[in-house]
Amino acid sequence: MEFVFALWLLYGLQCAVHLPARSVLFRMGPGGFVASAGPGWRLTNPLPSSSNPVGERLPWVESETGFRSPGVASRWSAWTPPAAEADWDPGVAPEVTRTGTLVRVDGRPFARGASEASARAIESLIASAGGSENEVWLAGTAEQLARDTDVASFSERSDSLARATRGLRWVLNVYALGLLVLLPIAVAAVGSERALSLAFPAVLFWHLVCLLALARSDRAVRPGALGERVQLLFEAFVYPPQLLRAYHRVEAEALGRVHPAVLAALLLAGDARQAALRSEILAARGADGVLAPLELRALEQLTRELGEPIEGLLAGPTRQDPWAVGFCPSCHTEYRAPAETCADCSQPLERYPE
């Protein structure tokens, strides 16, 4: 049974995602999607065909010397801690290089994308801003934010992803059922040696079927990336737990960069949806520097398209508890005792009028 436990453990590690402070994971749960904000490690839905998109804000924050990278979300299989947080001045032309999902500025690790598509967007934006006038840089950043908050574009990419990966998701679910459920049952029934000898031909056959489905789906999502596809297929071939999570690599490439507010608007419902949108708006309003107004403007445009103006979203709740003295402006949790910040969202509390 040691083999079975090792297989489950390795697969569990593949389900882990590291989230920095400016990324949000949307995980499919029994009652629908649940949002989990960084920083820290989070577990995604273990079903191979489940959707676990990650929303990313701009991959840098302002510092005294220019912009500093807090990092961006990445999968366990690709994540390595950065050597140091790099600073970058958009007024000086930098040397920008990318290796897979890692973007370097002047040779130092600057940001790691949740996918290679996300890393390419980061690389392009930094390279186009290097040495340019500040107005040009701000215009480019505003265009990037407009793309990140475009609901129609994201929906179109999601529909294309669903069509391209229909077969892949089906064969991966079957493979996971056989490898993680039926094989352990057979090991317990007839012993590990006999079970493995009998199951090996079927496992090898389905492993190759999954690789073919992965190659087909990845070619549909990014038709020109032959070298990256070969690397993905090789990693999946030699390491079955990574093959079982291959759909999520394809999903990240197909969806590209997307703002958490877009995912909240499309994947959450009711109070959870409004609370997530409020949280993004309040974060943009509370930020300092030249980028915060650009993000707020993009979020205002997004909420208008959704039919939920910012003024209505940020309106205070109707007091439910007669003894409550304050409330969280993000999740609308009421507080009886005076407090500075919300225990759940870390937002400064507001007080009810006396």
Short mmCIF file of C-alpha atoms in Angstrom, two decimals:
data_model
loop_
_atom_site.label_atom_id
_atom_site.label_comp_id
_atom_site.label_asym_id
_atom_site.label_seq_id
_atom_site.Cartn_x
_atom_site.Cartn_y
_atom_site.Cartn_z
CA MET A 1 0.00 0.00 0.00
CA GLU A 2 3.02 2.30 0.21
CA PHE A 3 2.80 2.73 -3.57
CA VAL A 4 -0.83 3.83 -3.29
CA PHE A 5 -0.11 6.33 -0.52
CA ALA A 6 2.83 7.76 -2.49
CA LEU A 7 0.63 8.14 -5.56
CA TRP A 8 -2.06 9.96 -3.61
CA LEU A 9 0.53 12.21 -1.96
CA LEU A 10 2.21 13.14 -5.24
CA TYR A 11 -1.14 13.88 -6.83
CA GLY A 12 -2.16 15.99 -3.84
CA LEU A 13 0.98 18.08 -4.25
CA GLN A 14 0.02 18.70 -7.88
CA CYS A 15 -3.29 20.14 -6.64
CA ALA A 16 -1.50 22.86 -4.62
CA VAL A 17 -1.20 26.46 -5.83
CA HIS A 18 0.94 29.24 -4.36
CA LEU A 19 -0.88 32.58 -4.32
CA PRO A 20 0.83 35.91 -3.69
CA ALA A 21 -1.04 38.84 -2.22
CA ARG A 22 -2.40 40.12 -5.54
CA SER A 23 -3.90 36.88 -6.91
CA VAL A 24 -7.21 35.10 -6.26
CA LEU A 25 -7.99 31.42 -6.89
CA PHE A 26 -11.53 30.44 -7.90
CA ARG A 27 -12.09 26.79 -6.98
CA MET A 28 -15.13 24.71 -7.87
CA GLY A 29 -16.75 23.36 -4.70
CA PRO A 30 -19.91 21.32 -4.01
CA GLY A 31 -22.12 24.43 -4.06
CA GLY A 32 -20.34 26.38 -6.80
CA PHE A 33 -17.16 28.40 -7.08
CA VAL A 34 -15.35 29.66 -3.98
CA ALA A 35 -12.80 32.50 -4.05
CA SER A 36 -9.54 32.18 -2.09
CA ALA A 37 -7.25 35.20 -2.01
CA GLY A 38 -3.50 35.11 -1.46
CA PRO A 39 -0.95 35.16 -0.03
CA GLY A 40 -0.24 31.52 0.78
CA TRP A 41 -0.81 27.99 -0.44
CA ARG A 42 -4.27 26.86 -1.56
CA LEU A 43 -5.65 23.51 -2.71
CA THR A 44 -7.54 23.34 -6.00
CA ASN A 45 -10.38 20.96 -6.79
CA PRO A 46 -8.80 17.49 -7.17
CA LEU A 47 -11.03 16.45 -10.10
CA PRO A 48 -8.80 16.58 -13.21
CA SER A 49 -11.49 18.26 -15.32
CA SER A 50 -12.44 20.89 -12.74
CA SER A 51 -11.92 24.55 -13.52
CA ASN A 52 -9.57 26.43 -11.17
CA PRO A 53 -8.89 29.82 -12.81
CA VAL A 54 -6.61 32.36 -11.11
CA GLY A 55 -7.31 36.08 -11.28
CA GLU A 56 -4.28 38.37 -11.31
CA ARG A 57 -4.02 42.08 -10.77
CA LEU A 58 -1.13 43.96 -12.35
CA PRO A 59 2.05 42.05 -11.44
CA TRP A 60 3.77 44.93 -9.69
CA VAL A 61 3.26 47.52 -7.00
CA GLU A 62 4.80 50.97 -6.72
CA SER A 63 7.88 51.51 -4.60
CA GLU A 64 10.23 54.42 -4.04
CA THR A 65 12.50 53.40 -6.91
CA GLY A 66 9.78 52.53 -9.43
CA PHE A 67 7.81 49.29 -9.39
CA ARG A 68 8.33 46.17 -7.32
CA SER A 69 7.12 42.70 -8.18
CA PRO A 70 5.13 40.84 -5.53
CA GLY A 71 5.09 37.80 -7.83
CA VAL A 72 2.04 36.19 -9.41
CA ALA A 73 0.26 32.89 -8.95
CA SER A 74 1.91 29.69 -10.11
CA ARG A 75 1.34 25.97 -9.87
CA TRP A 76 3.26 23.77 -7.47
CA SER A 77 4.99 21.97 -10.32
CA ALA A 78 6.48 25.19 -11.68
CA TRP A 79 6.92 27.38 -8.59
CA THR A 80 10.27 28.34 -7.11
CA PRO A 81 10.71 31.14 -4.55
CA PRO A 82 12.29 34.24 -6.13
CA ALA A 83 15.81 35.06 -5.02
CA ALA A 84 14.73 38.62 -4.18
CA GLU A 85 11.99 41.06 -5.04
CA ALA A 86 13.31 43.16 -7.91
CA ASP A 87 12.63 46.84 -8.51
CA TRP A 88 12.15 48.32 -11.93
CA ASP A 89 12.07 51.95 -13.11
CA PRO A 90 9.79 52.35 -16.17
CA GLY A 91 11.76 55.43 -17.20
CA VAL A 92 14.91 53.39 -17.87
CA ALA A 93 15.10 50.84 -20.68
CA PRO A 94 15.51 47.43 -18.97
CA GLU A 95 16.73 44.14 -20.34
CA VAL A 96 13.68 41.89 -20.17
CA THR A 97 13.97 38.13 -20.65
CA ARG A 98 11.54 35.27 -20.15
CA THR A 99 12.21 31.61 -19.43
CA GLY A 100 8.94 29.69 -19.36
CA THR A 101 6.79 31.49 -16.80
CA LEU A 102 9.66 33.43 -15.18
CA VAL A 103 10.23 37.06 -16.25
CA ARG A 104 13.59 38.64 -15.44
CA VAL A 105 14.41 42.36 -15.47
CA ASP A 106 18.11 43.17 -15.83
CA GLY A 107 18.92 39.56 -15.01
CA ARG A 108 16.97 39.45 -11.74
CA PRO A 109 13.74 37.48 -11.16
CA PHE A 110 10.90 39.99 -11.37
CA ALA A 111 7.65 38.04 -11.75
CA ARG A 112 6.41 34.53 -12.45
CA GLY A 113 3.25 34.12 -14.46
CA ALA A 114 0.47 31.69 -13.66
CA SER A 115 0.96 30.55 -17.25
CA GLU A 116 3.34 31.22 -20.10
CA ALA A 117 0.64 33.38 -21.70
CA SER A 118 0.54 35.52 -18.55
CA ALA A 119 4.34 35.74 -18.49
CA ARG A 120 4.40 36.83 -22.12
CA ALA A 121 1.94 39.64 -21.31
CA ILE A 122 4.14 40.80 -18.44
CA GLU A 123 7.26 40.66 -20.62
CA SER A 124 5.59 42.62 -23.41
CA LEU A 125 4.26 45.34 -21.14
CA ILE A 126 7.61 45.90 -19.40
CA ALA A 127 9.58 45.85 -22.64
CA SER A 128 7.23 48.33 -24.34
CA ALA A 129 7.48 50.72 -21.38
CA GLY A 130 11.25 50.70 -21.01
CA GLY A 131 12.80 54.10 -21.66
CA SER A 132 9.50 55.65 -22.73
CA GLU A 133 7.78 58.74 -21.47
CA ASN A 134 5.59 58.27 -18.42
CA GLU A 135 2.40 59.11 -20.35
CA VAL A 136 3.12 56.34 -22.86
CA TRP A 137 3.75 53.87 -20.06
CA LEU A 138 0.50 54.80 -18.32
CA ALA A 139 -1.43 54.46 -21.58
CA GLY A 140 0.00 50.98 -22.11
CA THR A 141 -0.90 49.99 -18.56
CA ALA A 142 -4.44 51.27 -19.03
CA GLU A 143 -4.78 49.18 -22.20
CA GLN A 144 -3.54 46.10 -20.33
CA LEU A 145 -6.08 46.69 -17.55
CA ALA A 146 -8.84 47.10 -20.14
CA ARG A 147 -7.94 43.70 -21.60
CA ASP A 148 -7.74 42.11 -18.14
CA THR A 149 -11.25 43.36 -17.28
CA ASP A 150 -12.95 42.57 -20.60
CA VAL A 151 -15.80 40.19 -19.75
CA ALA A 152 -16.76 39.50 -23.39
CA SER A 153 -13.20 38.55 -24.33
CA PHE A 154 -12.85 36.25 -21.34
CA SER A 155 -16.17 34.55 -22.10
CA GLU A 156 -15.08 33.97 -25.68
CA ARG A 157 -11.80 32.40 -24.51
CA SER A 158 -13.69 30.23 -22.02
CA ASP A 159 -16.02 28.94 -24.74
CA SER A 160 -13.07 28.14 -27.01
CA LEU A 161 -11.33 26.35 -24.14
CA ALA A 162 -14.41 24.22 -23.45
CA ARG A 163 -14.59 23.13 -27.10
CA ALA A 164 -10.85 22.42 -27.37
CA THR A 165 -10.61 20.35 -24.18
CA ARG A 166 -13.85 18.33 -24.18
CA GLY A 167 -12.08 15.06 -24.99
CA LEU A 168 -9.09 15.82 -22.77
CA ARG A 169 -11.24 16.39 -19.70
CA TRP A 170 -13.15 13.14 -20.28
CA VAL A 171 -10.07 10.90 -20.68
CA LEU A 172 -8.30 12.51 -17.70
CA ASN A 173 -11.30 11.81 -15.45
CA VAL A 174 -11.31 8.16 -16.55
CA TYR A 175 -7.53 7.92 -16.03
CA ALA A 176 -7.81 9.40 -12.52
CA LEU A 177 -10.62 6.99 -11.64
CA GLY A 178 -8.53 4.01 -12.70
CA LEU A 179 -5.21 5.17 -11.26
CA LEU A 180 -6.36 6.68 -7.96
CA VAL A 181 -9.44 4.57 -7.15
CA LEU A 182 -9.63 1.26 -9.03
CA LEU A 183 -5.91 0.46 -8.82
CA PRO A 184 -5.79 0.93 -5.01
CA ILE A 185 -8.85 -1.35 -4.71
CA ALA A 186 -7.09 -3.99 -6.79
CA VAL A 187 -3.91 -3.64 -4.71
CA ALA A 188 -5.91 -4.21 -1.54
CA ALA A 189 -7.68 -7.22 -3.06
CA VAL A 190 -4.88 -9.20 -4.76
CA GLY A 191 -1.66 -7.54 -3.62
CA SER A 192 0.48 -4.87 -5.17
CA GLU A 193 2.66 -7.04 -7.45
CA ARG A 194 -0.23 -8.94 -9.04
CA ALA A 195 -2.41 -5.81 -9.31
CA LEU A 196 0.35 -3.80 -10.97
CA SER A 197 1.24 -6.57 -13.41
CA LEU A 198 -2.39 -6.96 -14.47
CA ALA A 199 -3.11 -3.22 -14.63
CA PHE A 200 0.11 -2.12 -16.35
CA PRO A 201 -1.07 -2.64 -19.98
CA ALA A 202 -4.32 -0.73 -19.36
CA VAL A 203 -2.52 2.06 -17.48
CA LEU A 204 0.08 2.42 -20.25
CA PHE A 205 -2.62 2.46 -22.94
CA TRP A 206 -4.69 5.12 -21.19
CA HIS A 207 -1.57 7.13 -20.40
CA LEU A 208 -0.84 7.34 -24.13
CA VAL A 209 -4.48 8.19 -24.89
CA CYS A 210 -4.30 11.09 -22.44
CA LEU A 211 -1.05 12.31 -24.00
CA LEU A 212 -2.63 12.33 -27.45
CA ALA A 213 -5.66 14.22 -26.13
CA LEU A 214 -3.35 16.70 -24.38
CA ALA A 215 -1.36 17.31 -27.57
CA ARG A 216 -4.56 17.90 -29.54
CA SER A 217 -6.03 20.32 -26.98
CA ASP A 218 -2.78 22.24 -26.50
CA ARG A 219 -2.36 22.62 -30.28
CA ALA A 220 -5.89 24.06 -30.50
CA VAL A 221 -5.18 26.55 -27.69
CA ARG A 222 -1.70 27.69 -28.82
CA PRO A 223 -1.06 26.42 -32.36
CA GLY A 224 2.39 27.93 -32.78
CA ALA A 225 4.06 26.85 -29.53
CA LEU A 226 5.64 23.59 -30.70
CA GLY A 227 8.65 23.73 -28.39
CA GLU A 228 6.57 24.50 -25.32
CA ARG A 229 4.13 21.73 -26.27
CA VAL A 230 6.92 19.16 -26.59
CA GLN A 231 8.22 20.13 -23.14
CA LEU A 232 4.73 19.84 -21.65
CA LEU A 233 4.18 16.43 -23.21
CA PHE A 234 7.56 15.15 -22.06
CA GLU A 235 6.92 16.24 -18.45
CA ALA A 236 3.47 14.64 -18.53
CA PHE A 237 4.83 11.42 -20.07
CA VAL A 238 7.43 10.78 -17.37
CA TYR A 239 5.30 11.95 -14.42
CA PRO A 240 1.67 10.67 -14.38
CA PRO A 241 0.45 12.95 -11.51
CA GLN A 242 1.37 15.96 -13.64
CA LEU A 243 -0.48 14.49 -16.61
CA LEU A 244 -3.63 14.27 -14.48
CA ARG A 245 -3.37 18.04 -13.87
CA ALA A 246 -2.52 18.86 -17.49
CA TYR A 247 -5.93 20.40 -18.18
CA HIS A 248 -5.13 23.19 -15.75
CA ARG A 249 -1.95 24.05 -17.67
CA VAL A 250 -4.00 24.26 -20.86
CA GLU A 251 -6.67 26.29 -19.06
CA ALA A 252 -4.13 28.84 -17.82
CA GLU A 253 -2.70 29.24 -21.34
CA ALA A 254 -6.14 29.62 -22.94
CA LEU A 255 -7.53 32.12 -20.45
CA GLY A 256 -4.38 34.23 -20.15
CA ARG A 257 -4.34 37.17 -17.75
CA VAL A 258 -7.69 38.11 -16.22
CA HIS A 259 -8.59 40.41 -13.34
CA PRO A 260 -10.17 38.78 -10.24
CA ALA A 261 -13.21 41.06 -10.64
CA VAL A 262 -14.06 39.43 -13.99
CA LEU A 263 -13.91 35.93 -12.49
CA ALA A 264 -15.98 37.06 -9.51
CA ALA A 265 -18.62 38.55 -11.82
CA LEU A 266 -18.92 35.40 -13.92
CA LEU A 267 -18.32 32.57 -11.44
CA LEU A 268 -19.80 33.79 -8.14
CA ALA A 269 -23.44 34.49 -7.35
CA GLY A 270 -25.50 36.56 -4.94
CA ASP A 271 -23.81 38.09 -1.92
CA ALA A 272 -20.48 36.37 -2.65
CA ARG A 273 -20.34 38.03 -6.07
CA GLN A 274 -21.08 41.49 -4.72
CA ALA A 275 -18.65 41.07 -1.81
CA ALA A 276 -15.83 40.07 -4.18
CA LEU A 277 -16.51 43.03 -6.48
CA ARG A 278 -16.62 45.40 -3.51
CA SER A 279 -13.31 44.00 -2.26
CA GLU A 280 -11.59 44.70 -5.59
CA ILE A 281 -13.02 48.23 -5.79
CA LEU A 282 -12.05 49.06 -2.21
CA ALA A 283 -8.53 47.70 -2.78
CA ALA A 284 -8.14 49.98 -5.82
CA ARG A 285 -9.55 52.97 -3.92
CA GLY A 286 -7.22 52.38 -0.97
CA ALA A 287 -4.06 52.05 -3.06
CA ASP A 288 -1.64 54.90 -3.61
CA GLY A 289 0.32 55.91 -6.69
CA VAL A 290 -0.34 56.43 -10.37
CA LEU A 291 -1.65 52.93 -11.16
CA ALA A 292 -4.54 52.89 -8.67
CA PRO A 293 -6.73 55.39 -10.64
CA LEU A 294 -6.21 53.33 -13.80
CA GLU A 295 -7.39 50.15 -12.10
CA LEU A 296 -10.34 51.94 -10.52
CA ARG A 297 -11.36 53.35 -13.91
CA ALA A 298 -11.25 49.85 -15.43
CA LEU A 299 -13.36 48.47 -12.57
CA GLU A 300 -15.89 51.29 -12.97
CA GLN A 301 -16.25 50.38 -16.65
CA LEU A 302 -16.64 46.70 -15.71
CA THR A 303 -19.37 47.34 -13.15
CA ARG A 304 -21.28 49.53 -15.61
CA GLU A 305 -21.21 46.69 -18.15
CA LEU A 306 -22.50 44.32 -15.46
CA GLY A 307 -25.33 46.69 -14.56
CA GLU A 308 -24.03 47.16 -11.01
CA PRO A 309 -22.73 50.73 -10.60
CA ILE A 310 -20.02 51.26 -8.02
CA GLU A 311 -22.24 53.54 -5.96
CA GLY A 312 -24.76 50.74 -5.44
CA LEU A 313 -22.10 48.15 -4.65
CA LEU A 314 -20.43 50.37 -2.05
CA ALA A 315 -23.67 51.40 -0.34
CA GLY A 316 -23.66 50.41 3.33
CA PRO A 317 -25.83 47.49 4.49
CA THR A 318 -29.11 47.78 6.33
CA ARG A 319 -28.45 47.17 10.01
CA GLN A 320 -29.64 43.67 10.96
CA ASP A 321 -28.27 43.48 14.50
CA PRO A 322 -29.66 46.32 16.67
CA TRP A 323 -26.56 46.08 18.89
CA ALA A 324 -24.07 46.34 16.01
CA VAL A 325 -21.87 49.44 16.09
CA GLY A 326 -20.02 48.96 12.81
CA PHE A 327 -19.71 46.90 9.64
CA CYS A 328 -17.18 45.76 7.08
CA PRO A 329 -17.57 47.74 3.83
CA SER A 330 -16.47 44.68 1.83
CA CYS A 331 -18.32 41.62 3.20
CA HIS A 332 -20.93 43.61 5.23
CA THR A 333 -20.27 41.59 8.39
CA GLU A 334 -21.62 43.46 11.41
CA TYR A 335 -19.60 44.02 14.61
CA ARG A 336 -20.99 44.64 18.07
CA ALA A 337 -17.64 45.44 19.69
CA PRO A 338 -15.50 48.30 18.36
CA ALA A 339 -12.70 47.04 16.11
CA GLU A 340 -10.27 48.50 13.60
CA THR A 341 -10.43 45.96 10.76
CA CYS A 342 -12.60 43.07 9.59
CA ALA A 343 -11.40 39.67 10.77
CA ASP A 344 -12.22 38.09 7.39
CA CYS A 345 -11.19 40.68 4.78
CA SER A 346 -8.83 42.97 6.75
CA GLN A 347 -10.77 46.03 5.54
CA PRO A 348 -11.04 49.02 7.92
CA LEU A 349 -14.48 48.95 9.54
CA GLU A 350 -17.07 51.69 9.18
CA ARG A 351 -19.40 52.75 11.98
CA TYR A 352 -23.14 52.93 11.81
CA PRO A 353 -24.61 56.41 12.37
CA GLU A 354 -25.69 56.93 15.96
#
